[in-house]
Amino acid sequence: MGCTVAIGSQWGDEGKAKMIDYLTEDADIVVRYQGGANAGHTVVVDDKKFVFHLIPSGILHEGKICVIGNGVVLDPVAFLEEVDLLEKKGYDVKDRLIISDSAHFILPYHKAMDSYLENFSNEKIGTTMRGIGPCYSDKCLRIGLRAGDIFDLNMLEKRAADTLRIKNLQLEKIFGGEPFTLEDIMSMLLLFKDKAGSMICNTQEYLHKAVKDRKKILLEGAQGYALDIDHGTYPYVTSSSPTIGGALLGTGLNAFDIDDVIGITKAYVTRVGEGPFPTEADEEQSERIRVNGNEFGATTGRPRRCGWFDIPLLKKAVQINGMNKLAITKLDVLTGFEKIKIGVGYNINGERVDEIPMSKCKHIEPIFIEMDGWGENISKCRSFAELPKNAQAYLNFIEDELNAPITYISVGPGRESTFITEKKQ
Ligand code: IMP
C-alpha cells in the first residue's frame, strides 16, 4: 500500500468501517475525506462494538495517525463526545488525531436548517438531520466557519456574527424558528479550541510530506458512490463527494499519489432514506435480509431498505472511481436463501437498458437473474476455497460482470472474519 482509497460502492453502509479497520493494519495514516457525523461507521473488536461518526475508523489501531481532512464538515460537539468516549474506553486519541484547519464547522443553526428544510419540502430527502447540506451550502456561499478560524478570535467573532445575522433572518422569517445567539456559538467554539485546538493543523501539507516520506496512507470515504452530489441519484444524495474526486478534493493529494482504489460493496444492496432503489426486494425478502444483516442505521436507527445486488450500479461505481479491487462484505447474510437474485439490467418503457440512468432511475423495472443459494454456515470460512460452491459461483459471476477482482471477502462482523481471496494472489 502506498496511497489507497476505500470507497463505498452503493448507497452507503457497505461495511466500510470494518474494512478500514482491517486495512489499517497495513497503513501508517488513515484520513477521512468528506461527510460529517451523518456517517455511522461500526467496528467490532473482541465482541466490543464501536460506532464512529467523525473519527476515522483506524483509530482503534495503536500508533496509527488519524486525520480529519479538509473535506469533512465537523460538528464540534459530536467530535468532542466521540473523543471522550474513546478515552473512557482506554484509547489514547489526542496524540494520534489531527484535524484540518480548513474543515468547516457544523453549528446548531445548520442542524435546525436541515430539519426545517426537510419538513418544508414536499419531496423529502430523508436526511440524517446532522446539518450536512446546510453546512456545505455555507461553505459554497463562503460564509462558513473553519477549524483554523479559532486561532484568531476577533476575526472569528466578526465572521460568526455576520453569518449568524443571515442564518437567524432565514430561520425566523422563512421558517418561523428560534434565533441562535452569538454567545452560544462562541462558547461552543471556545470549548472546542480548549479541548481540540492542539490537533488542528494544515493537513494538506502534513499529507504531502507523508507521501514524500513514503508513509502508507489510507483514505476513508463515508457514505457511498450512489449518494455522491454529482454522480449519485440526485436529489436523493448527500451534499459531498464520496467518490474518488472527493478523496482528492478533501485531502489535497493529487491523482498521481493514489495507487489503489478499493470498492467496498455488500453482497446485496441497502438504502436508508428516500430515493430510487431499482433492485429493492419485496417486503418479505427485504425484512429477511434486514433481520439477518441487522440493517438499521448506525446514526439514526432507521430500518434500511434492502434488496439484491445491482450489476449496472456497481459497473458505474467501478467506472467512475477507477476501482481496481473490490471488497465484498456481509456475504454470510445471504446464507439460507434458496435462490439469490441479481439485477443485471432494467426495463425502461418496454426496452432493456444495461446502464443505470442515475438521476432518472425512480420508475425503472429491474431485470433479475436467479442463482442457487447455499445453506451452509460460512462465518468460519477463511478462504475462497472454503466457501460453498454456490457462494463461489455467486462471487465469480459478480467478478466477471464487473471485470474487477474481488480481493477481500468478509463473512461476519468481527475483525477476524475478513480474508484475502487467495485465488487472486
Ligand atoms: P445527509 O447526508 O444527512 O444530508 O442525508 C442525505 C441522504 O444521504 C439521506 O438519504 C441519508 O439517509 C443518506 N446518508 C447520509 N449519510 C449516510 C450514511 O452514512 N449511510 C447511508 N446513508 C447515508
PDB file of N, CA and C in Angstrom, residues 230-321:
ATOM      1  N   ASP A 230     -22.746  14.766  -7.248  1.00  0.00           N
ATOM      2  CA  ASP A 230     -22.702  14.873  -8.718  1.00  0.00           C
ATOM      3  C   ASP A 230     -23.081  13.575  -9.419  1.00  0.00           C
ATOM      4  N   HIS A 231     -22.590  12.458  -8.894  1.00  0.00           N
ATOM      5  CA  HIS A 231     -22.731  11.199  -9.631  1.00  0.00           C
ATOM      6  C   HIS A 231     -23.832  10.297  -9.099  1.00  0.00           C
ATOM      7  N   GLY A 232     -24.483  10.709  -8.025  1.00  0.00           N
ATOM      8  CA  GLY A 232     -25.482   9.846  -7.388  1.00  0.00           C
ATOM      9  C   GLY A 232     -26.879  10.079  -7.920  1.00  0.00           C
ATOM     10  N   THR A 233     -27.856   9.548  -7.175  1.00  0.00           N
ATOM     11  CA  THR A 233     -29.251   9.610  -7.604  1.00  0.00           C
ATOM     12  C   THR A 233     -29.873  10.939  -7.137  1.00  0.00           C
ATOM     13  N   TYR A 234     -29.324  12.031  -7.655  1.00  0.00           N
ATOM     14  CA  TYR A 234     -29.752  13.395  -7.302  1.00  0.00           C
ATOM     15  C   TYR A 234     -31.249  13.561  -7.527  1.00  0.00           C
ATOM     16  N   PRO A 235     -31.996  14.189  -6.648  1.00  0.00           N
ATOM     17  CA  PRO A 235     -31.576  14.927  -5.455  1.00  0.00           C
ATOM     18  C   PRO A 235     -31.453  14.072  -4.193  1.00  0.00           C
ATOM     19  N   TYR A 236     -31.670  12.764  -4.326  1.00  0.00           N
ATOM     20  CA  TYR A 236     -31.633  11.890  -3.141  1.00  0.00           C
ATOM     21  C   TYR A 236     -30.191  11.476  -2.855  1.00  0.00           C
ATOM     22  N   VAL A 237     -29.409  12.413  -2.465  1.00  0.00           N
ATOM     23  CA  VAL A 237     -27.970  12.207  -2.290  1.00  0.00           C
ATOM     24  C   VAL A 237     -27.526  12.972  -1.046  1.00  0.00           C
ATOM     25  N   THR A 238     -26.277  12.795  -0.668  1.00  0.00           N
ATOM     26  CA  THR A 238     -25.729  13.638   0.378  1.00  0.00           C
ATOM     27  C   THR A 238     -25.112  14.873  -0.289  1.00  0.00           C
ATOM     28  N   SER A 239     -24.507  15.772   0.503  1.00  0.00           N
ATOM     29  CA  SER A 239     -24.060  17.037  -0.089  1.00  0.00           C
ATOM     30  C   SER A 239     -22.558  17.080  -0.320  1.00  0.00           C
ATOM     31  N   SER A 240     -21.921  15.912  -0.342  1.00  0.00           N
ATOM     32  CA  SER A 240     -20.476  15.897  -0.594  1.00  0.00           C
ATOM     33  C   SER A 240     -20.172  14.848  -1.672  1.00  0.00           C
ATOM     34  N   SER A 241     -18.887  14.626  -1.917  1.00  0.00           N
ATOM     35  CA  SER A 241     -18.474  13.673  -2.958  1.00  0.00           C
ATOM     36  C   SER A 241     -17.716  12.495  -2.352  1.00  0.00           C
ATOM     37  N   PRO A 242     -18.429  11.406  -2.071  1.00  0.00           N
ATOM     38  CA  PRO A 242     -17.740  10.210  -1.566  1.00  0.00           C
ATOM     39  C   PRO A 242     -16.837   9.574  -2.627  1.00  0.00           C
ATOM     40  N   THR A 243     -16.984   9.965  -3.875  1.00  0.00           N
ATOM     41  CA  THR A 243     -16.247   9.335  -4.969  1.00  0.00           C
ATOM     42  C   THR A 243     -14.785   9.803  -5.004  1.00  0.00           C
ATOM     43  N   ILE A 244     -14.038   9.269  -5.954  1.00  0.00           N
ATOM     44  CA  ILE A 244     -12.588   9.496  -6.000  1.00  0.00           C
ATOM     45  C   ILE A 244     -12.233  10.995  -6.060  1.00  0.00           C
ATOM     46  N   GLY A 245     -13.077  11.752  -6.769  1.00  0.00           N
ATOM     47  CA  GLY A 245     -12.825  13.195  -6.849  1.00  0.00           C
ATOM     48  C   GLY A 245     -12.841  13.819  -5.463  1.00  0.00           C
ATOM     49  N   GLY A 246     -13.773  13.370  -4.633  1.00  0.00           N
ATOM     50  CA  GLY A 246     -13.891  13.888  -3.274  1.00  0.00           C
ATOM     51  C   GLY A 246     -12.679  13.520  -2.432  1.00  0.00           C
ATOM     52  N   ALA A 247     -12.081  12.375  -2.736  1.00  0.00           N
ATOM     53  CA  ALA A 247     -10.906  11.933  -1.971  1.00  0.00           C
ATOM     54  C   ALA A 247      -9.736  12.882  -2.215  1.00  0.00           C
ATOM     55  N   LEU A 248      -9.604  13.347  -3.446  1.00  0.00           N
ATOM     56  CA  LEU A 248      -8.516  14.287  -3.765  1.00  0.00           C
ATOM     57  C   LEU A 248      -8.838  15.671  -3.213  1.00  0.00           C
ATOM     58  N   LEU A 249     -10.075  16.092  -3.477  1.00  0.00           N
ATOM     59  CA  LEU A 249     -10.511  17.416  -3.015  1.00  0.00           C
ATOM     60  C   LEU A 249     -10.439  17.532  -1.492  1.00  0.00           C
ATOM     61  N   GLY A 250     -10.826  16.456  -0.820  1.00  0.00           N
ATOM     62  CA  GLY A 250     -10.952  16.501   0.639  1.00  0.00           C
ATOM     63  C   GLY A 250      -9.663  16.221   1.390  1.00  0.00           C
ATOM     64  N   THR A 251      -8.550  16.065   0.643  1.00  0.00           N
ATOM     65  CA  THR A 251      -7.260  15.826   1.307  1.00  0.00           C
ATOM     66  C   THR A 251      -6.165  16.732   0.753  1.00  0.00           C
ATOM     67  N   GLY A 252      -6.339  17.144  -0.515  1.00  0.00           N
ATOM     68  CA  GLY A 252      -5.287  17.925  -1.166  1.00  0.00           C
ATOM     69  C   GLY A 252      -4.242  17.049  -1.832  1.00  0.00           C
ATOM     70  N   LEU A 253      -4.435  15.729  -1.786  1.00  0.00           N
ATOM     71  CA  LEU A 253      -3.497  14.860  -2.516  1.00  0.00           C
ATOM     72  C   LEU A 253      -3.821  14.943  -4.005  1.00  0.00           C
ATOM     73  N   ASN A 254      -2.878  14.505  -4.847  1.00  0.00           N
ATOM     74  CA  ASN A 254      -3.178  14.546  -6.279  1.00  0.00           C
ATOM     75  C   ASN A 254      -3.336  13.146  -6.854  1.00  0.00           C
ATOM     76  N   ALA A 255      -3.850  13.070  -8.071  1.00  0.00           N
ATOM     77  CA  ALA A 255      -4.213  11.781  -8.670  1.00  0.00           C
ATOM     78  C   ALA A 255      -3.029  10.826  -8.732  1.00  0.00           C
ATOM     79  N   PHE A 256      -1.823  11.372  -8.902  1.00  0.00           N
ATOM     80  CA  PHE A 256      -0.658  10.502  -9.044  1.00  0.00           C
ATOM     81  C   PHE A 256      -0.210   9.919  -7.707  1.00  0.00           C
ATOM     82  N   ASP A 257      -0.765  10.441  -6.609  1.00  0.00           N
ATOM     83  CA  ASP A 257      -0.435   9.888  -5.292  1.00  0.00           C
ATOM     84  C   ASP A 257      -1.177   8.570  -5.029  1.00  0.00           C
ATOM     85  N   ILE A 258      -2.235   8.331  -5.801  1.00  0.00           N
ATOM     86  CA  ILE A 258      -3.120   7.188  -5.489  1.00  0.00           C
ATOM     87  C   ILE A 258      -2.644   5.916  -6.206  1.00  0.00           C
ATOM     88  N   ASP A 259      -2.484   4.835  -5.444  1.00  0.00           N
ATOM     89  CA  ASP A 259      -2.089   3.551  -6.033  1.00  0.00           C
ATOM     90  C   ASP A 259      -3.281   2.632  -6.259  1.00  0.00           C
ATOM     91  N   ASP A 260      -4.159   2.563  -5.261  1.00  0.00           N
ATOM     92  CA  ASP A 260      -5.273   1.614  -5.336  1.00  0.00           C
ATOM     93  C   ASP A 260      -6.576   2.286  -4.954  1.00  0.00           C
ATOM     94  N   VAL A 261      -7.649   1.861  -5.623  1.00  0.00           N
ATOM     95  CA  VAL A 261      -8.983   2.304  -5.229  1.00  0.00           C
ATOM     96  C   VAL A 261      -9.811   1.050  -4.965  1.00  0.00           C
ATOM     97  N   ILE A 262     -10.155   0.864  -3.714  1.00  0.00           N
ATOM     98  CA  ILE A 262     -10.906  -0.341  -3.335  1.00  0.00           C
ATOM     99  C   ILE A 262     -12.388   0.010  -3.235  1.00  0.00           C
ATOM    100  N   GLY A 263     -13.204  -0.700  -3.987  1.00  0.00           N
ATOM    101  CA  GLY A 263     -14.657  -0.507  -3.928  1.00  0.00           C
ATOM    102  C   GLY A 263     -15.223  -1.454  -2.887  1.00  0.00           C
ATOM    103  N   ILE A 264     -15.828  -0.889  -1.872  1.00  0.00           N
ATOM    104  CA  ILE A 264     -16.407  -1.745  -0.829  1.00  0.00           C
ATOM    105  C   ILE A 264     -17.890  -1.891  -1.101  1.00  0.00           C
ATOM    106  N   THR A 265     -18.329  -3.138  -1.181  1.00  0.00           N
ATOM    107  CA  THR A 265     -19.707  -3.374  -1.554  1.00  0.00           C
ATOM    108  C   THR A 265     -20.287  -4.532  -0.757  1.00  0.00           C
ATOM    109  N   LYS A 266     -21.527  -4.378  -0.353  1.00  0.00           N
ATOM    110  CA  LYS A 266     -22.167  -5.502   0.319  1.00  0.00           C
ATOM    111  C   LYS A 266     -22.536  -6.547  -0.718  1.00  0.00           C
ATOM    112  N   ALA A 267     -22.781  -7.767  -0.258  1.00  0.00           N
ATOM    113  CA  ALA A 267     -23.167  -8.858  -1.166  1.00  0.00           C
ATOM    114  C   ALA A 267     -24.599  -8.678  -1.644  1.00  0.00           C
ATOM    115  N   TYR A 268     -25.281  -7.699  -1.110  1.00  0.00           N
ATOM    116  CA  TYR A 268     -26.632  -7.299  -1.533  1.00  0.00           C
ATOM    117  C   TYR A 268     -26.632  -5.776  -1.451  1.00  0.00           C
ATOM    118  N   VAL A 269     -27.769  -5.144  -1.542  1.00  0.00           N
ATOM    119  CA  VAL A 269     -27.773  -3.671  -1.512  1.00  0.00           C
ATOM    120  C   VAL A 269     -28.752  -3.180  -0.437  1.00  0.00           C
ATOM    121  N   THR A 270     -28.393  -2.073   0.214  1.00  0.00           N
ATOM    122  CA  THR A 270     -29.365  -1.423   1.108  1.00  0.00           C
ATOM    123  C   THR A 270     -29.381   0.078   0.807  1.00  0.00           C
ATOM    124  N   ARG A 271     -30.415   0.689   1.277  1.00  0.00           N
ATOM    125  CA  ARG A 271     -30.502   2.148   1.159  1.00  0.00           C
ATOM    126  C   ARG A 271     -31.302   2.654   2.353  1.00  0.00           C
ATOM    127  N   VAL A 272     -30.869   3.770   2.924  1.00  0.00           N
ATOM    128  CA  VAL A 272     -31.629   4.367   4.018  1.00  0.00           C
ATOM    129  C   VAL A 272     -32.016   5.765   3.589  1.00  0.00           C
ATOM    130  N   GLY A 273     -33.255   6.145   3.888  1.00  0.00           N
ATOM    131  CA  GLY A 273     -33.748   7.438   3.401  1.00  0.00           C
ATOM    132  C   GLY A 273     -34.494   7.227   2.090  1.00  0.00           C
ATOM    133  N   GLU A 274     -34.939   8.355   1.545  1.00  0.00           N
ATOM    134  CA  GLU A 274     -35.758   8.275   0.328  1.00  0.00           C
ATOM    135  C   GLU A 274     -34.874   8.087  -0.906  1.00  0.00           C
ATOM    136  N   GLY A 275     -35.546   7.883  -2.047  1.00  0.00           N
ATOM    137  CA  GLY A 275     -34.826   7.842  -3.320  1.00  0.00           C
ATOM    138  C   GLY A 275     -34.926   6.508  -4.009  1.00  0.00           C
ATOM    139  N   PRO A 276     -34.589   6.511  -5.309  1.00  0.00           N
ATOM    140  CA  PRO A 276     -34.747   5.309  -6.116  1.00  0.00           C
ATOM    141  C   PRO A 276     -33.856   4.162  -5.667  1.00  0.00           C
ATOM    142  N   PHE A 277     -34.322   2.969  -5.862  1.00  0.00           N
ATOM    143  CA  PHE A 277     -33.597   1.761  -5.463  1.00  0.00           C
ATOM    144  C   PHE A 277     -34.129   0.632  -6.362  1.00  0.00           C
ATOM    145  N   PRO A 278     -33.611   0.544  -7.590  1.00  0.00           N
ATOM    146  CA  PRO A 278     -34.213  -0.351  -8.578  1.00  0.00           C
ATOM    147  C   PRO A 278     -34.306  -1.817  -8.143  1.00  0.00           C
ATOM    148  N   THR A 279     -33.335  -2.324  -7.413  1.00  0.00           N
ATOM    149  CA  THR A 279     -33.368  -3.763  -7.093  1.00  0.00           C
ATOM    150  C   THR A 279     -33.905  -4.030  -5.682  1.00  0.00           C
ATOM    151  N   GLU A 280     -34.690  -3.092  -5.167  1.00  0.00           N
ATOM    152  CA  GLU A 280     -35.261  -3.274  -3.813  1.00  0.00           C
ATOM    153  C   GLU A 280     -36.114  -4.547  -3.798  1.00  0.00           C
ATOM    154  N   ALA A 281     -35.967  -5.336  -2.737  1.00  0.00           N
ATOM    155  CA  ALA A 281     -36.695  -6.606  -2.637  1.00  0.00           C
ATOM    156  C   ALA A 281     -38.127  -6.351  -2.156  1.00  0.00           C
ATOM    157  N   ASP A 282     -38.992  -7.377  -2.329  1.00  0.00           N
ATOM    158  CA  ASP A 282     -40.343  -7.219  -1.792  1.00  0.00           C
ATOM    159  C   ASP A 282     -40.255  -7.220  -0.263  1.00  0.00           C
ATOM    160  N   GLU A 283     -41.320  -6.792   0.390  1.00  0.00           N
ATOM    161  CA  GLU A 283     -41.243  -6.540   1.844  1.00  0.00           C
ATOM    162  C   GLU A 283     -40.791  -7.785   2.614  1.00  0.00           C
ATOM    163  N   GLU A 284     -41.281  -8.957   2.194  1.00  0.00           N
ATOM    164  CA  GLU A 284     -40.932 -10.175   2.947  1.00  0.00           C
ATOM    165  C   GLU A 284     -39.421 -10.453   2.861  1.00  0.00           C
ATOM    166  N   GLN A 285     -38.891 -10.357   1.645  1.00  0.00           N
ATOM    167  CA  GLN A 285     -37.461 -10.661   1.486  1.00  0.00           C
ATOM    168  C   GLN A 285     -36.589  -9.538   2.049  1.00  0.00           C
ATOM    169  N   SER A 286     -37.070  -8.314   1.913  1.00  0.00           N
ATOM    170  CA  SER A 286     -36.337  -7.178   2.455  1.00  0.00           C
ATOM    171  C   SER A 286     -36.213  -7.354   3.966  1.00  0.00           C
ATOM    172  N   GLU A 287     -37.321  -7.751   4.602  1.00  0.00           N
ATOM    173  CA  GLU A 287     -37.330  -7.941   6.062  1.00  0.00           C
ATOM    174  C   GLU A 287     -36.365  -9.073   6.450  1.00  0.00           C
ATOM    175  N   ARG A 288     -36.338 -10.113   5.624  1.00  0.00           N
ATOM    176  CA  ARG A 288     -35.459 -11.247   5.929  1.00  0.00           C
ATOM    177  C   ARG A 288     -33.990 -10.809   5.886  1.00  0.00           C
ATOM    178  N   ILE A 289     -33.639 -10.041   4.860  1.00  0.00           N
ATOM    179  CA  ILE A 289     -32.251  -9.541   4.762  1.00  0.00           C
ATOM    180  C   ILE A 289     -31.977  -8.582   5.924  1.00  0.00           C
ATOM    181  N   ARG A 290     -32.954  -7.711   6.225  1.00  0.00           N
ATOM    182  CA  ARG A 290     -32.764  -6.703   7.282  1.00  0.00           C
ATOM    183  C   ARG A 290     -32.472  -7.372   8.627  1.00  0.00           C
ATOM    184  N   VAL A 291     -33.230  -8.433   8.909  1.00  0.00           N
ATOM    185  CA  VAL A 291     -33.040  -9.116  10.195  1.00  0.00           C
ATOM    186  C   VAL A 291     -31.708  -9.866  10.190  1.00  0.00           C
ATOM    187  N   ASN A 292     -31.445 -10.624   9.114  1.00  0.00           N
ATOM    188  CA  ASN A 292     -30.164 -11.380   9.026  1.00  0.00           C
ATOM    189  C   ASN A 292     -28.967 -10.438   9.146  1.00  0.00           C
ATOM    190  N   GLY A 293     -29.064  -9.274   8.486  1.00  0.00           N
ATOM    191  CA  GLY A 293     -27.901  -8.389   8.390  1.00  0.00           C
ATOM    192  C   GLY A 293     -27.936  -7.254   9.396  1.00  0.00           C
ATOM    193  N   ASN A 294     -28.929  -7.256  10.296  1.00  0.00           N
ATOM    194  CA  ASN A 294     -29.093  -6.166  11.273  1.00  0.00           C
ATOM    195  C   ASN A 294     -29.012  -4.813  10.566  1.00  0.00           C
ATOM    196  N   GLU A 295     -29.850  -4.654   9.570  1.00  0.00           N
ATOM    197  CA  GLU A 295     -29.779  -3.472   8.716  1.00  0.00           C
ATOM    198  C   GLU A 295     -30.604  -2.321   9.280  1.00  0.00           C
ATOM    199  N   PHE A 296     -30.037  -1.685  10.278  1.00  0.00           N
ATOM    200  CA  PHE A 296     -30.637  -0.495  10.892  1.00  0.00           C
ATOM    201  C   PHE A 296     -29.554   0.566  10.949  1.00  0.00           C
ATOM    202  N   GLY A 297     -29.908   1.822  10.629  1.00  0.00           N
ATOM    203  CA  GLY A 297     -28.910   2.906  10.551  1.00  0.00           C
ATOM    204  C   GLY A 297     -28.116   3.049  11.842  1.00  0.00           C
ATOM    205  N   ALA A 298     -26.781   3.143  11.724  1.00  0.00           N
ATOM    206  CA  ALA A 298     -25.932   3.303  12.907  1.00  0.00           C
ATOM    207  C   ALA A 298     -26.013   4.722  13.464  1.00  0.00           C
ATOM    208  N   THR A 299     -26.455   5.684  12.654  1.00  0.00           N
ATOM    209  CA  THR A 299     -26.572   7.062  13.121  1.00  0.00           C
ATOM    210  C   THR A 299     -27.994   7.373  13.569  1.00  0.00           C
ATOM    211  N   THR A 300     -28.981   6.912  12.793  1.00  0.00           N
ATOM    212  CA  THR A 300     -30.360   7.316  13.067  1.00  0.00           C
ATOM    213  C   THR A 300     -31.220   6.157  13.589  1.00  0.00           C
ATOM    214  N   GLY A 301     -30.736   4.927  13.482  1.00  0.00           N
ATOM    215  CA  GLY A 301     -31.516   3.763  13.913  1.00  0.00           C
ATOM    216  C   GLY A 301     -32.628   3.392  12.936  1.00  0.00           C
ATOM    217  N   ARG A 302     -32.724   4.126  11.800  1.00  0.00           N
ATOM    218  CA  ARG A 302     -33.812   3.844  10.859  1.00  0.00           C
ATOM    219  C   ARG A 302     -33.620   2.472  10.200  1.00  0.00           C
ATOM    220  N   PRO A 303     -34.723   1.705   9.977  1.00  0.00           N
ATOM    221  CA  PRO A 303     -34.570   0.446   9.248  1.00  0.00           C
ATOM    222  C   PRO A 303     -34.100   0.739   7.825  1.00  0.00           C
ATOM    223  N   ARG A 304     -33.128  -0.023   7.352  1.00  0.00           N
ATOM    224  CA  ARG A 304     -32.665   0.200   5.975  1.00  0.00           C
ATOM    225  C   ARG A 304     -33.549  -0.578   5.015  1.00  0.00           C
ATOM    226  N   ARG A 305     -33.733  -0.023   3.836  1.00  0.00           N
ATOM    227  CA  ARG A 305     -34.418  -0.763   2.769  1.00  0.00           C
ATOM    228  C   ARG A 305     -33.408  -1.760   2.208  1.00  0.00           C
ATOM    229  N   CYS A 306     -33.857  -2.960   1.883  1.00  0.00           N
ATOM    230  CA  CYS A 306     -32.907  -3.996   1.448  1.00  0.00           C
ATOM    231  C   CYS A 306     -33.287  -4.554   0.089  1.00  0.00           C
ATOM    232  N   GLY A 307     -32.294  -4.971  -0.659  1.00  0.00           N
ATOM    233  CA  GLY A 307     -32.560  -5.532  -1.986  1.00  0.00           C
ATOM    234  C   GLY A 307     -31.375  -6.314  -2.506  1.00  0.00           C
ATOM    235  N   TRP A 308     -31.405  -6.574  -3.801  1.00  0.00           N
ATOM    236  CA  TRP A 308     -30.458  -7.509  -4.417  1.00  0.00           C
ATOM    237  C   TRP A 308     -29.304  -6.784  -5.095  1.00  0.00           C
ATOM    238  N   PHE A 309     -28.230  -7.500  -5.267  1.00  0.00           N
ATOM    239  CA  PHE A 309     -27.037  -6.951  -5.917  1.00  0.00           C
ATOM    240  C   PHE A 309     -27.420  -6.374  -7.279  1.00  0.00           C
ATOM    241  N   ASP A 310     -26.887  -5.209  -7.577  1.00  0.00           N
ATOM    242  CA  ASP A 310     -27.267  -4.499  -8.789  1.00  0.00           C
ATOM    243  C   ASP A 310     -26.006  -4.323  -9.650  1.00  0.00           C
ATOM    244  N   ILE A 311     -25.885  -5.151 -10.678  1.00  0.00           N
ATOM    245  CA  ILE A 311     -24.664  -5.145 -11.501  1.00  0.00           C
ATOM    246  C   ILE A 311     -24.436  -3.790 -12.187  1.00  0.00           C
ATOM    247  N   PRO A 312     -25.446  -3.220 -12.878  1.00  0.00           N
ATOM    248  CA  PRO A 312     -25.171  -1.932 -13.547  1.00  0.00           C
ATOM    249  C   PRO A 312     -24.767  -0.824 -12.586  1.00  0.00           C
ATOM    250  N   LEU A 313     -25.347  -0.821 -11.362  1.00  0.00           N
ATOM    251  CA  LEU A 313     -24.969   0.187 -10.359  1.00  0.00           C
ATOM    252  C   LEU A 313     -23.492   0.038 -10.022  1.00  0.00           C
ATOM    253  N   LEU A 314     -23.081  -1.212  -9.824  1.00  0.00           N
ATOM    254  CA  LEU A 314     -21.675  -1.456  -9.459  1.00  0.00           C
ATOM    255  C   LEU A 314     -20.727  -1.190 -10.624  1.00  0.00           C
ATOM    256  N   LYS A 315     -21.206  -1.488 -11.840  1.00  0.00           N
ATOM    257  CA  LYS A 315     -20.347  -1.205 -13.014  1.00  0.00           C
ATOM    258  C   LYS A 315     -20.044   0.284 -13.063  1.00  0.00           C
ATOM    259  N   LYS A 316     -21.071   1.076 -12.791  1.00  0.00           N
ATOM    260  CA  LYS A 316     -20.891   2.528 -12.813  1.00  0.00           C
ATOM    261  C   LYS A 316     -19.929   2.960 -11.704  1.00  0.00           C
ATOM    262  N   ALA A 317     -20.070   2.329 -10.540  1.00  0.00           N
ATOM    263  CA  ALA A 317     -19.181   2.682  -9.406  1.00  0.00           C
ATOM    264  C   ALA A 317     -17.731   2.391  -9.768  1.00  0.00           C
ATOM    265  N   VAL A 318     -17.506   1.256 -10.412  1.00  0.00           N
ATOM    266  CA  VAL A 318     -16.144   0.867 -10.805  1.00  0.00           C
ATOM    267  C   VAL A 318     -15.609   1.875 -11.823  1.00  0.00           C
ATOM    268  N   GLN A 319     -16.458   2.229 -12.779  1.00  0.00           N
ATOM    269  CA  GLN A 319     -16.044   3.149 -13.843  1.00  0.00           C
ATOM    270  C   GLN A 319     -15.718   4.553 -13.315  1.00  0.00           C
ATOM    271  N   ILE A 320     -16.638   5.103 -12.528  1.00  0.00           N
ATOM    272  CA  ILE A 320     -16.472   6.492 -12.051  1.00  0.00           C
ATOM    273  C   ILE A 320     -15.261   6.634 -11.136  1.00  0.00           C
ATOM    274  N   ASN A 321     -15.029   5.603 -10.346  1.00  0.00           N
ATOM    275  CA  ASN A 321     -13.983   5.710  -9.320  1.00  0.00           C
ATOM    276  C   ASN A 321     -12.663   5.061  -9.705  1.00  0.00           C
TER     277      ASN A 321
END
